[in-house]
Amino acid sequence: VTVAYNKDPSPVKLNLGVGAYRTEEGKPLILNVVRQAEELLIQDRSRYKEYLPITGLADFNKLSSKLILGNDSPAIQERRVATVQCLSGTGSLRVGAEFLSRHYSQHIIYIPVPTWGNHPKIFKIGGLGVKTYRYYDPKTRGLDYRGMLEDLQTAPSGAIVLLHACAHNPTGVDPTQEQWEGIHQLIRHKDLLPFFDSAYQMVVNALIAQSYAKNMGLYGERVGALSIICRSENVAKRVESQLKLVIRPMYSNPPIHGASIVATILGDRNLYYNWTVELKNMADRIISMRHQLYDALNAC
């Protein structure tokens, strides 16, 4: 689809082949806060371009885990979180899949129907068997909550469950707070292992794959993180060691520039605030455009 888009000479064409934010002119958007962070990095003459450690940029990992779990997270305070920098959300999922296939007792992951088209491929190549659970109900255009719980209830104890943290891809349907609590109770009752895919931005023992492609517009920088919440600090250290063994032959170590941008923004109070403002503006514009599209279709 993207190749056809690039070849099309139409001046009013729209690329629907990639989930990337665009301006009113249809151009990619570089956030002002990203430019500010890059300026700070350029001015810092103490910076270098050496290889990062296998686990990535330490400040990036620390700030990423705090962003997704919260500063007051007991798991962070107790040092029970193993976080490694990965190649965006896709790389985080891939590293997580291979880690689980090597070291977890269950090798089956349940994914929602529908889900992102790359999910089944990533998990299968990572060494996991893939099964599905009901998620979207086309009749109500909402969550098939009962079907979801029924399918997960039949999953074997300890099975892995892929959950979209928010903005479910491709439906956009998310559980309510009450429904999340019901899912949480079922996961605890069945001793399931949740694997959250947080491409857009509660439980003990979980995996979380993060991406900064959409929320910071860093698509080409391939910046992501995989965080694994463990039972103890000692287990977290051992998990990190095993993650290194997965990453080393896969891509050796991650790139430095994008992670430095993210760490600069998340680590500076003013830049962090400016980022949240820009992010809110982007989200509000998307919501407004959806309303306008809906109204225009109804008017046809």
Short mmCIF file of C-alpha atoms in Angstrom, two decimals, residues 35-297:
data_model
loop_
_atom_site.label_atom_id
_atom_site.label_comp_id
_atom_site.label_asym_id
_atom_site.label_seq_id
_atom_site.Cartn_x
_atom_site.Cartn_y
_atom_site.Cartn_z
CA ARG A 35 13.93 19.13 18.64
CA GLN A 36 14.71 20.79 21.97
CA ALA A 37 16.10 17.54 23.36
CA GLU A 38 18.24 17.02 20.26
CA GLU A 39 19.64 20.55 20.59
CA LEU A 40 20.65 19.79 24.17
CA LEU A 41 22.33 16.58 23.07
CA ILE A 42 24.23 18.36 20.28
CA GLN A 43 25.49 21.00 22.70
CA ASP A 44 26.74 18.38 25.15
CA ARG A 45 30.36 17.88 24.06
CA SER A 46 30.87 15.12 26.60
CA ARG A 47 28.64 12.76 24.63
CA TYR A 48 30.09 9.99 22.51
CA LYS A 49 28.98 7.44 19.91
CA GLU A 50 30.35 4.29 21.49
CA TYR A 51 28.36 1.06 21.68
CA LEU A 52 25.77 0.88 24.42
CA PRO A 53 25.70 -2.09 26.80
CA ILE A 54 23.59 -5.04 25.70
CA THR A 55 20.72 -3.85 27.89
CA GLY A 56 20.85 -0.32 26.44
CA LEU A 57 21.01 3.15 27.96
CA ALA A 58 20.65 2.88 31.74
CA ASP A 59 18.82 6.21 32.24
CA PHE A 60 16.42 5.34 29.44
CA ASN A 61 15.58 2.00 31.03
CA LYS A 62 15.08 3.51 34.47
CA LEU A 63 12.83 6.31 33.21
CA SER A 64 10.86 4.00 30.90
CA SER A 65 9.96 1.64 33.72
CA LYS A 66 8.88 4.58 35.89
CA LEU A 67 6.80 6.00 33.04
CA ILE A 68 4.84 2.80 32.51
CA LEU A 69 4.58 1.66 36.14
CA GLY A 70 4.61 4.97 38.05
CA ASN A 71 7.19 6.49 40.36
CA ASP A 72 5.49 4.99 43.40
CA SER A 73 5.34 1.45 41.98
CA PRO A 74 6.21 -1.10 44.69
CA ALA A 75 7.96 -3.23 42.06
CA ILE A 76 10.30 -0.35 41.19
CA GLN A 77 10.92 0.60 44.81
CA GLU A 78 11.76 -3.03 45.60
CA ARG A 79 14.00 -3.30 42.51
CA ARG A 80 11.91 -6.15 41.11
CA VAL A 81 11.77 -4.83 37.53
CA ALA A 82 14.20 -5.93 34.81
CA THR A 83 14.12 -3.43 31.93
CA VAL A 84 16.10 -3.60 28.69
CA GLN A 85 16.15 -1.21 25.75
CA CYS A 86 14.85 -2.84 22.56
CA LEU A 87 14.17 -1.95 18.93
CA SER A 88 10.83 -0.23 19.43
CA GLY A 89 7.69 -2.16 20.34
CA THR A 90 8.26 -4.92 17.80
CA GLY A 91 11.73 -5.65 19.13
CA SER A 92 10.44 -5.62 22.71
CA LEU A 93 7.80 -8.21 21.83
CA ARG A 94 10.33 -10.34 19.96
CA VAL A 95 12.86 -10.35 22.82
CA GLY A 96 10.09 -11.10 25.30
CA ALA A 97 8.79 -13.98 23.18
CA GLU A 98 12.17 -15.67 22.91
CA PHE A 99 12.88 -15.16 26.61
CA LEU A 100 9.59 -16.85 27.49
CA SER A 101 10.14 -19.72 25.06
CA ARG A 102 13.50 -20.41 26.70
CA HIS A 103 12.71 -19.93 30.37
CA TYR A 104 8.96 -20.05 31.02
CA SER A 105 7.02 -23.20 31.80
CA GLN A 106 4.24 -22.51 29.30
CA HIS A 107 4.92 -22.00 25.59
CA ILE A 108 1.42 -20.93 24.55
CA ILE A 109 0.34 -17.30 24.21
CA TYR A 110 -3.29 -16.26 23.82
CA ILE A 111 -3.84 -13.24 21.57
CA PRO A 112 -7.08 -11.32 20.94
CA VAL A 113 -9.21 -11.58 17.80
CA PRO A 114 -8.50 -9.35 16.02
CA THR A 115 -5.03 -8.05 16.83
CA TRP A 116 -2.10 -6.36 15.11
CA GLY A 117 -1.15 -8.47 12.09
CA ASN A 118 2.47 -8.79 13.18
CA HIS A 119 1.68 -10.30 16.59
CA PRO A 120 1.22 -13.95 15.48
CA LYS A 121 4.42 -13.86 13.39
CA ILE A 122 6.50 -12.35 16.18
CA PHE A 123 5.42 -14.89 18.76
CA LYS A 124 5.68 -17.90 16.45
CA ILE A 125 9.20 -16.97 15.34
CA GLY A 126 10.03 -16.34 19.00
CA GLY A 127 9.19 -19.96 19.77
CA LEU A 128 5.66 -19.68 21.20
CA GLY A 129 2.51 -21.44 20.11
CA VAL A 130 -0.35 -19.04 19.38
CA LYS A 131 -3.99 -19.43 20.39
CA THR A 132 -6.75 -16.82 20.36
CA TYR A 133 -9.45 -15.42 22.59
CA ARG A 134 -12.57 -13.47 21.66
CA TYR A 135 -12.22 -9.71 21.98
CA TYR A 136 -14.21 -7.61 19.49
CA ASP A 137 -17.94 -8.02 18.97
CA PRO A 138 -18.92 -6.66 15.53
CA LYS A 139 -22.60 -6.69 16.50
CA THR A 140 -22.13 -4.21 19.33
CA ARG A 141 -18.93 -2.66 17.94
CA GLY A 142 -17.52 -3.10 21.41
CA LEU A 143 -15.69 -5.52 23.64
CA ASP A 144 -16.91 -9.11 23.80
CA TYR A 145 -16.18 -9.13 27.51
CA ARG A 146 -18.06 -12.33 28.29
CA GLY A 147 -16.46 -14.18 25.39
CA MET A 148 -13.02 -12.94 26.42
CA LEU A 149 -13.42 -14.20 29.98
CA GLU A 150 -14.88 -17.52 28.83
CA ASP A 151 -11.94 -18.18 26.49
CA LEU A 152 -9.30 -17.19 29.03
CA GLN A 153 -11.06 -19.32 31.65
CA THR A 154 -10.34 -22.38 29.49
CA ALA A 155 -6.64 -21.49 29.11
CA PRO A 156 -4.26 -23.76 31.04
CA SER A 157 -2.88 -22.44 34.31
CA GLY A 158 0.17 -20.26 33.71
CA ALA A 159 -0.58 -19.56 30.06
CA ILE A 160 0.67 -16.27 28.57
CA VAL A 161 -1.96 -13.69 27.59
CA LEU A 162 -1.28 -10.77 25.26
CA LEU A 163 -3.15 -7.63 26.32
CA HIS A 164 -3.19 -4.26 24.57
CA ALA A 165 -2.53 -1.70 27.31
CA CYS A 166 -4.69 0.90 25.56
CA ALA A 167 -5.94 1.91 22.08
CA HIS A 168 -6.45 -1.69 20.97
CA ASN A 169 -5.06 -2.27 17.49
CA PRO A 170 -6.95 -2.43 15.18
CA THR A 171 -10.36 -1.85 16.80
CA GLY A 172 -9.67 0.97 19.25
CA VAL A 173 -11.92 -0.81 21.77
CA ASP A 174 -10.57 -0.90 25.33
CA PRO A 175 -11.99 -2.49 28.49
CA THR A 176 -13.56 -0.18 31.05
CA GLN A 177 -11.91 0.21 34.45
CA GLU A 178 -14.43 -2.25 35.89
CA GLN A 179 -13.76 -4.74 33.10
CA TRP A 180 -10.00 -4.43 33.62
CA GLU A 181 -10.55 -5.36 37.24
CA GLY A 182 -12.49 -8.46 36.16
CA ILE A 183 -9.68 -9.40 33.77
CA HIS A 184 -7.18 -8.85 36.56
CA GLN A 185 -9.09 -11.15 38.91
CA LEU A 186 -9.27 -13.90 36.27
CA ILE A 187 -5.54 -13.61 35.57
CA ARG A 188 -4.75 -13.98 39.26
CA HIS A 189 -7.22 -16.87 39.68
CA LYS A 190 -5.82 -18.78 36.69
CA ASP A 191 -2.21 -17.75 37.43
CA LEU A 192 -1.90 -16.45 33.86
CA LEU A 193 1.10 -14.40 32.73
CA PRO A 194 0.06 -11.07 31.15
CA PHE A 195 2.17 -9.65 28.34
CA PHE A 196 1.16 -6.03 27.74
CA ASP A 197 1.77 -4.41 24.36
CA SER A 198 1.89 -0.68 25.07
CA ALA A 199 2.41 0.83 21.64
CA TYR A 200 0.30 3.89 22.55
CA GLN A 201 0.39 4.75 26.05
CA MET A 202 -1.66 -3.86 38.34
CA VAL A 203 -0.38 -7.17 38.39
CA VAL A 204 2.56 -9.02 39.95
CA ASN A 205 4.70 -10.91 37.43
CA ALA A 206 4.10 -9.40 33.99
CA LEU A 207 5.85 -8.37 30.81
CA ILE A 208 5.39 -4.94 29.25
CA ALA A 209 6.56 -3.94 25.76
CA GLN A 210 6.85 -0.18 25.23
CA SER A 211 7.36 1.92 22.11
CA TYR A 212 8.17 5.60 21.68
CA ALA A 213 7.29 5.64 17.99
CA LYS A 214 3.82 7.12 18.29
CA ASN A 215 3.87 8.99 21.59
CA MET A 216 7.07 10.88 20.72
CA GLY A 217 7.00 10.57 16.93
CA LEU A 218 10.30 8.67 16.98
CA TYR A 219 9.26 6.13 14.34
CA GLY A 220 12.62 5.86 12.58
CA GLU A 221 14.66 5.87 15.78
CA ARG A 222 13.28 2.44 16.77
CA VAL A 223 13.14 3.15 20.50
CA GLY A 224 11.42 0.74 22.85
CA ALA A 225 11.75 -1.09 26.13
CA LEU A 226 10.84 -4.45 27.59
CA SER A 227 10.10 -4.52 31.32
CA ILE A 228 9.58 -7.75 33.24
CA ILE A 229 8.09 -7.50 36.73
CA CYS A 230 9.56 -10.21 38.96
CA ARG A 231 8.89 -11.64 42.41
CA SER A 232 12.12 -10.39 43.93
CA GLU A 233 15.21 -8.28 43.25
CA ASN A 234 17.31 -11.43 42.96
CA VAL A 235 15.01 -12.88 40.30
CA ALA A 236 15.06 -9.56 38.40
CA LYS A 237 18.87 -9.71 38.24
CA ARG A 238 18.77 -13.25 36.89
CA VAL A 239 16.09 -12.31 34.35
CA GLU A 240 18.21 -9.40 33.11
CA SER A 241 21.16 -11.74 32.70
CA GLN A 242 19.08 -14.12 30.57
CA LEU A 243 17.70 -11.23 28.51
CA LYS A 244 21.27 -10.32 27.62
CA LEU A 245 21.76 -13.82 26.25
CA VAL A 246 18.68 -13.37 24.05
CA ILE A 247 19.69 -9.92 22.80
CA ARG A 248 23.39 -10.52 22.15
CA PRO A 249 23.02 -12.85 19.11
CA MET A 250 19.88 -11.02 17.91
CA TYR A 251 21.16 -7.44 17.48
CA SER A 252 24.05 -7.23 19.97
CA ASN A 253 23.06 -3.87 21.48
CA PRO A 254 20.54 -1.10 20.71
CA PRO A 255 21.16 2.33 19.10
CA ILE A 256 21.99 5.30 21.30
CA HIS A 257 20.45 8.40 19.70
CA GLY A 258 16.72 7.75 20.07
CA ALA A 259 17.11 6.46 23.62
CA SER A 260 19.08 9.60 24.51
CA ILE A 261 16.24 11.77 23.20
CA VAL A 262 13.69 9.90 25.31
CA ALA A 263 15.88 9.96 28.42
CA THR A 264 16.47 13.70 28.00
CA ILE A 265 12.73 14.41 27.77
CA LEU A 266 11.64 12.10 30.57
CA GLY A 267 14.45 13.23 32.84
CA ASP A 268 13.77 16.97 32.57
CA ARG A 269 10.70 18.37 34.34
CA ASN A 270 10.08 21.17 31.81
CA LEU A 271 10.63 18.99 28.75
CA TYR A 272 8.42 16.27 30.24
CA TYR A 273 5.61 18.78 30.80
CA ASN A 274 5.96 20.18 27.27
CA TRP A 275 5.83 16.64 25.92
CA THR A 276 2.55 15.91 27.72
CA VAL A 277 1.07 19.13 26.30
CA GLU A 278 2.08 18.25 22.74
CA LEU A 279 0.87 14.69 23.19
CA LYS A 280 -2.51 15.92 24.42
CA ASN A 281 -2.80 18.24 21.41
CA MET A 282 -2.10 15.33 19.07
CA ALA A 283 -4.67 13.12 20.78
CA ASP A 284 -7.32 15.86 20.76
CA ARG A 285 -6.76 16.48 17.05
CA ILE A 286 -7.14 12.77 16.26
CA ILE A 287 -10.43 12.66 18.20
CA SER A 288 -11.66 15.79 16.41
CA MET A 289 -10.79 14.36 13.00
CA ARG A 290 -12.66 11.15 13.79
CA HIS A 291 -15.75 13.12 14.73
CA GLN A 292 -15.48 15.13 11.52
CA LEU A 293 -15.11 11.98 9.44
CA TYR A 294 -18.11 10.40 11.15
CA ASP A 295 -20.23 13.49 10.52
CA ALA A 296 -19.11 13.70 6.90
CA LEU A 297 -19.96 10.03 6.26
#
